[in-house]
Every structure is written in C-alpha cells, then in structure tokens.
C-alpha cells in the first residue's frame, strides 16, 4: 500500500502527482512489491490538503456549511486513455507490477466519476471501477455513481477494486466473486461518530466490514497522507488485512509519503 499526499485543482497539480506516483511506484517495486495500491483520487487529488477546496461540477451543490470552495473539474478530470493515466500504465509495464490509478474521471457526457483503473504488468489498463457508494458530503458536489464491480484474475488470485466509502457495501457488491484480495483506495475523513482514524483502521473497519459475514479476502487499504499537521482527522494508518479481518501490517503515521509492504503468499 502506498500512502501519499496529492495536490489538486489544476493540470500542474496532476503533473506533480504523476511524478510523485511514478517515483513511489519505482521505490515500491525496488522493495519487492508486485501489487501497488494508491489512495483515492491520488492522480488528480480529491480534496485540498488544508480541506479548503473540493471539486464542484456545474449544477451541483457544495456541502452546506462546510466553508469549502469549489473547483470545476472540467479540463482537469481525466479519461482512462489520458496521458497521465497511460504514463502510469507504462510504468506498471516497465516494472512488471499491478498498479492502481485512482483519479477524477471525465465521463464524456458531462458527468464525472470517482474512478480507479488497474494497470497490469503488461502495461495495459485491465479494469476500470467507478465508486458505487458515494460520500455525499464531498462526492455529491461533483461525482456520479458507478454501478458495477471490477474483477481481474491475476497470477496471485482474483482481485477487486474499491474506493473509500464503498466499504459500507463492498461485501454485497462483490458477493460470489471469490476474491483473493480487495485493492482499496482510501481518502478517509474522521467524523465524531466514527471515532479517530487510528481506531477506524485498527478496530472499526476490520470488526464491522471485514471477515465473517462481510468482505472475506485480503484487503490492501491505501489511505492518503498530508505533508504537515492539519486540524482535520483522516490521514494515515494504511493497513493490510487477511480474510478473517485480522490486521497483518499497518503504518503508524499520517504525515509524509510511505510504503507499506506485506507478503501475502
């Protein structure tokens, strides 16, 4: 799992993000990683690090009372064949790894999606998943809902793709899919009713949503980080879980870029 921060709001920000993601992918591959999972919308950014700006599509409503300013995704949102996405796919091919590419997608019909693609060791995009269970507070200002799972058979086993708030419905969405692992891109935001982020990844997530009666496969959860301390809670503590919900490995940090390695063979 690759835990990192992202910039948002412009083509220049996306260019900086793709440089960072490529560098981290090379570092992870050099460390032996074969499956690399990045945080939610890591390529384009999701919300600005100080939590002052969010994406805002025409005709949508910004979160009331949030104080967030909107940035139009038009001209910044990407398609799966856009050069930043293709560049990361080529990196996956060069390194011989599977690599998730999460971004704000332009649907071509005026809609936008919270999307993650999977690049294979062949250098090809082999799956596209659009977030199906939107976090209305942020996603509601710009994103349209996806409607189907994404499953890929790899030499390690069958993997599925999921994005953050999807966790509330992933076990239903992938019921009967016989997954080996869920590649789970996250940009968590702590809420008083959820408790602190550290506890969410340590206790609440595995207890409620993983293991018996829920999502029964490995889960590689890559959460976003920040570059310095902010007042909001939600960054860090990326984790890897087994099919019973036991946490096998985690990062005890929320500031800076870091890679979590775990052998799942």
Coordinates of C-alpha atoms in Angstrom, one line a residue:
X1 CA 0.0 0.0 0.0
X2 CA 1.3 3.4 -1.0
X3 CA 0.4 6.1 1.5
X4 CA 0.9 9.6 0.0
X5 CA -0.5 13.1 -0.3
X6 CA -1.7 14.7 -3.5
X7 CA -2.2 18.2 -4.9
X8 CA -5.5 19.1 -6.6
X9 CA -7.1 21.7 -8.8
X10 CA -5.1 22.1 -11.9
X11 CA -3.2 20.3 -14.7
X12 CA 0.0 21.4 -12.9
X13 CA -1.1 19.6 -9.8
X14 CA -1.8 16.5 -11.7
X15 CA 1.6 16.7 -13.3
X16 CA 3.2 16.9 -9.9
X17 CA 1.1 13.9 -8.7
X18 CA 2.0 11.7 -11.6
X19 CA 5.7 12.5 -10.9
X20 CA 5.3 11.5 -7.3
X21 CA 3.3 8.4 -8.0
X22 CA 5.9 7.2 -10.6
X23 CA 8.7 7.8 -8.1
X24 CA 6.8 5.9 -5.3
X25 CA 6.0 3.1 -7.7
X26 CA 9.6 2.6 -8.6
X27 CA 10.6 2.7 -4.9
X28 CA 7.9 0.1 -4.1
X29 CA 8.9 -2.2 -6.9
X30 CA 12.6 -1.9 -5.9
X31 CA 11.5 -3.0 -2.4
X32 CA 9.8 -6.1 -3.9
X33 CA 6.2 -5.0 -4.2
X34 CA 4.2 -6.7 -7.0
X35 CA 0.8 -5.1 -6.3
X36 CA 0.7 -1.3 -5.6
X37 CA -2.4 0.4 -4.3
X38 CA -2.6 4.2 -4.2
X39 CA -5.1 6.4 -2.2
X40 CA -8.4 7.6 -3.6
X41 CA -8.1 10.1 -6.5
X42 CA -4.3 10.2 -5.9
X43 CA -3.6 11.2 -9.5
X44 CA -5.9 14.3 -9.7
X45 CA -6.4 15.0 -6.0
X46 CA -9.6 14.5 -4.0
X47 CA -9.8 17.5 -1.5
X48 CA -7.1 20.0 -0.9
X49 CA -4.8 19.1 2.0
X50 CA -6.0 22.0 4.2
X51 CA -9.6 21.0 3.5
X52 CA -10.4 24.3 1.9
X53 CA -11.2 23.3 -1.7
X54 CA -13.2 20.4 -3.3
X55 CA -14.3 19.6 -6.8
X56 CA -17.6 21.2 -7.8
X57 CA -19.4 20.4 -11.0
X58 CA -21.9 22.7 -12.6
X59 CA -25.4 22.2 -11.3
X60 CA -24.2 20.5 -8.1
X61 CA -24.3 21.9 -4.6
X62 CA -21.3 22.4 -2.4
X63 CA -21.6 20.8 1.1
X64 CA -23.7 23.3 3.1
X65 CA -21.9 24.9 6.0
X66 CA -18.6 23.4 5.1
X67 CA -16.8 26.6 4.1
X68 CA -15.3 24.7 1.2
X69 CA -14.6 26.5 -2.1
X70 CA -15.3 24.6 -5.3
X71 CA -13.0 23.9 -8.2
X72 CA -14.6 23.0 -11.6
X73 CA -13.2 19.6 -12.7
X74 CA -13.6 20.5 -16.4
X75 CA -10.3 20.5 -18.1
X76 CA -8.6 18.7 -15.2
X77 CA -10.6 15.5 -15.0
X78 CA -9.1 12.6 -17.0
X79 CA -10.2 9.7 -19.1
X80 CA -8.6 6.3 -18.9
X81 CA -6.7 7.0 -22.1
X82 CA -5.4 10.3 -20.9
X83 CA -1.6 10.7 -20.9
X84 CA -1.1 10.8 -17.1
X85 CA -3.1 7.5 -16.8
X86 CA -1.2 5.9 -19.7
X87 CA 2.1 7.0 -18.3
X88 CA 1.5 5.2 -15.1
X89 CA 0.3 2.1 -17.0
X90 CA 3.6 2.2 -18.9
X91 CA 5.4 2.4 -15.6
X92 CA 3.5 -0.7 -14.4
X93 CA 4.6 -2.5 -17.6
X94 CA 8.2 -1.4 -17.2
X95 CA 8.3 -2.5 -13.5
X96 CA 6.2 -5.7 -14.1
X97 CA 3.7 -4.8 -11.4
X98 CA 0.0 -4.3 -10.9
X99 CA -0.7 -0.7 -10.1
X100 CA -4.0 1.1 -9.2
X101 CA -4.5 4.5 -10.8
X102 CA -7.2 6.5 -8.9
X103 CA -8.5 9.8 -10.4
X104 CA -11.4 12.1 -11.1
X105 CA -12.8 10.8 -14.4
X106 CA -14.5 12.8 -17.1
X107 CA -17.3 10.6 -18.4
X108 CA -17.7 12.3 -21.7
X109 CA -21.3 13.1 -21.2
X110 CA -20.9 15.9 -18.7
X111 CA -20.7 13.6 -15.8
X112 CA -17.7 12.9 -13.6
X113 CA -16.8 9.7 -11.7
X114 CA -14.6 8.8 -8.7
X115 CA -12.6 6.2 -10.6
X116 CA -9.7 3.7 -10.2
X117 CA -8.1 1.8 -13.0
X118 CA -5.9 -1.2 -12.7
X119 CA -2.7 -1.3 -14.8
X120 CA -1.2 -4.8 -15.3
X121 CA 2.4 -5.9 -15.8
X122 CA 1.7 -5.9 -19.5
X123 CA 1.4 -2.1 -19.4
X124 CA -2.3 -2.3 -20.2
X125 CA -5.3 -1.0 -18.3
X126 CA -7.2 -4.2 -17.5
X127 CA -10.0 -2.8 -15.3
X128 CA -11.9 0.4 -14.6
X129 CA -14.0 0.8 -11.5
X130 CA -16.3 3.8 -10.7
X131 CA -17.1 4.4 -7.0
X132 CA -20.6 3.0 -6.4
X133 CA -21.4 4.2 -2.9
X134 CA -20.7 8.0 -2.9
X135 CA -19.8 10.0 0.2
X136 CA -22.5 12.6 -0.3
X137 CA -20.7 15.3 1.7
X138 CA -17.8 15.6 -0.8
X139 CA -18.7 13.3 -3.8
X140 CA -22.1 14.8 -4.0
X141 CA -20.7 18.1 -5.3
X142 CA -19.3 16.5 -8.5
X143 CA -19.4 12.7 -8.8
X144 CA -21.9 10.4 -10.4
X145 CA -22.4 6.9 -9.1
X146 CA -20.9 3.8 -10.7
X147 CA -23.0 0.7 -11.0
X148 CA -20.8 -2.4 -11.3
X149 CA -17.8 -4.2 -9.7
X150 CA -14.5 -4.7 -11.3
X151 CA -12.8 -8.1 -11.1
X152 CA -9.4 -9.2 -12.5
X153 CA -7.8 -12.6 -12.4
X154 CA -4.1 -12.3 -11.6
X155 CA -1.4 -14.9 -11.1
X156 CA -1.8 -14.2 -7.3
X157 CA -5.6 -14.6 -7.3
X158 CA -8.7 -12.7 -8.2
X159 CA -8.7 -9.1 -7.2
X160 CA -11.5 -6.5 -6.9
X161 CA -11.3 -2.7 -6.8
X162 CA -13.0 -0.4 -4.2
X163 CA -12.9 3.2 -3.2
X164 CA -13.2 4.5 0.4
X165 CA -16.9 5.0 1.3
X166 CA -17.7 1.9 -0.8
X167 CA -16.6 -0.1 2.2
X168 CA -20.2 0.1 3.5
X169 CA -21.4 -2.0 0.6
X170 CA -18.4 -3.8 -0.9
X171 CA -19.3 -7.2 0.6
X172 CA -22.7 -7.0 -1.2
X173 CA -21.2 -5.6 -4.4
X174 CA -18.6 -8.5 -4.7
X175 CA -20.8 -11.2 -3.2
X176 CA -20.0 -14.5 -5.0
X177 CA -16.9 -13.1 -6.7
X178 CA -14.5 -15.4 -4.8
X179 CA -11.9 -12.6 -4.3
X180 CA -8.3 -13.2 -3.2
X181 CA -7.8 -9.5 -2.5
X182 CA -9.6 -6.2 -2.5
X183 CA -7.4 -3.3 -3.7
X184 CA -8.9 -0.5 -1.7
X185 CA -8.1 3.2 -2.4
X186 CA -9.0 5.4 0.6
X187 CA -9.2 9.1 1.5
X188 CA -10.6 8.8 4.9
X189 CA -12.1 11.7 6.9
X190 CA -12.6 11.2 10.6
X191 CA -16.0 12.0 12.0
X192 CA -17.1 12.3 15.6
X193 CA -19.5 9.3 15.2
X194 CA -16.7 7.2 13.6
X195 CA -14.0 7.9 16.1
X196 CA -10.4 8.8 15.4
X197 CA -8.8 7.5 12.2
X198 CA -6.3 5.3 14.0
X199 CA -9.1 3.5 15.7
X200 CA -11.0 3.2 12.5
X201 CA -8.3 1.2 10.7
X202 CA -7.2 -0.7 13.9
X203 CA -10.7 -1.7 15.1
X204 CA -13.8 -0.4 13.5
X205 CA -13.1 -1.2 9.8
X206 CA -12.0 -4.9 10.4
X207 CA -14.6 -5.6 13.1
X208 CA -17.6 -4.2 11.1
X209 CA -16.7 -4.7 7.4
X210 CA -14.2 -7.5 7.1
X211 CA -14.1 -11.2 8.0
X212 CA -17.0 -13.4 8.9
X213 CA -20.3 -12.3 7.3
X214 CA -18.6 -9.4 5.4
X215 CA -15.7 -9.0 3.0
X216 CA -13.7 -12.2 3.2
X217 CA -10.4 -11.7 1.4
X218 CA -7.2 -9.9 1.8
X219 CA -7.8 -6.1 1.9
X220 CA -5.0 -3.7 0.9
X221 CA -6.1 -0.3 2.2
X222 CA -4.0 2.6 1.0
X223 CA -5.1 5.9 2.7
X224 CA -4.0 9.4 1.9
X225 CA -1.5 11.3 4.0
X226 CA -0.6 15.0 4.4
X227 CA 2.7 16.9 4.2
X228 CA 2.2 18.5 7.6
X229 CA -0.2 18.6 10.5
X230 CA -3.8 19.9 9.9
X231 CA -6.8 20.3 12.2
X232 CA -8.9 17.7 10.4
X233 CA -8.5 14.0 11.2
X234 CA -8.5 11.3 8.5
X235 CA -5.0 10.8 7.1
X236 CA -2.6 7.8 7.6
X237 CA -2.7 4.3 9.1
X238 CA -2.8 2.4 5.8
X239 CA -3.3 -1.3 6.6
X240 CA -3.4 -4.8 5.2
X241 CA -5.9 -7.3 6.5
X242 CA -6.4 -11.1 6.0
X243 CA -9.7 -12.8 5.1
X244 CA -10.7 -13.0 8.8
X245 CA -10.3 -9.3 9.3
X246 CA -7.0 -9.6 11.2
X247 CA -4.7 -6.6 10.6
X248 CA -1.4 -8.1 9.3
X249 CA 0.5 -4.8 8.8
X250 CA 0.0 -1.1 9.1
X251 CA 1.7 2.3 9.0
X252 CA 1.7 4.2 12.3
X253 CA 2.0 7.6 10.6
X254 CA -0.1 10.2 8.8
X255 CA 2.4 12.8 7.6
X256 CA 4.7 12.2 4.6
X257 CA 4.8 9.5 1.9
X258 CA 5.4 6.0 3.0
X259 CA 5.1 2.4 1.6
X260 CA 3.6 -0.5 3.5
X261 CA 5.0 -3.9 2.4
X262 CA 3.4 -7.2 3.2
X263 CA 3.9 -10.6 1.6
X264 CA 0.6 -12.3 1.1
X265 CA 1.8 -15.6 -0.4

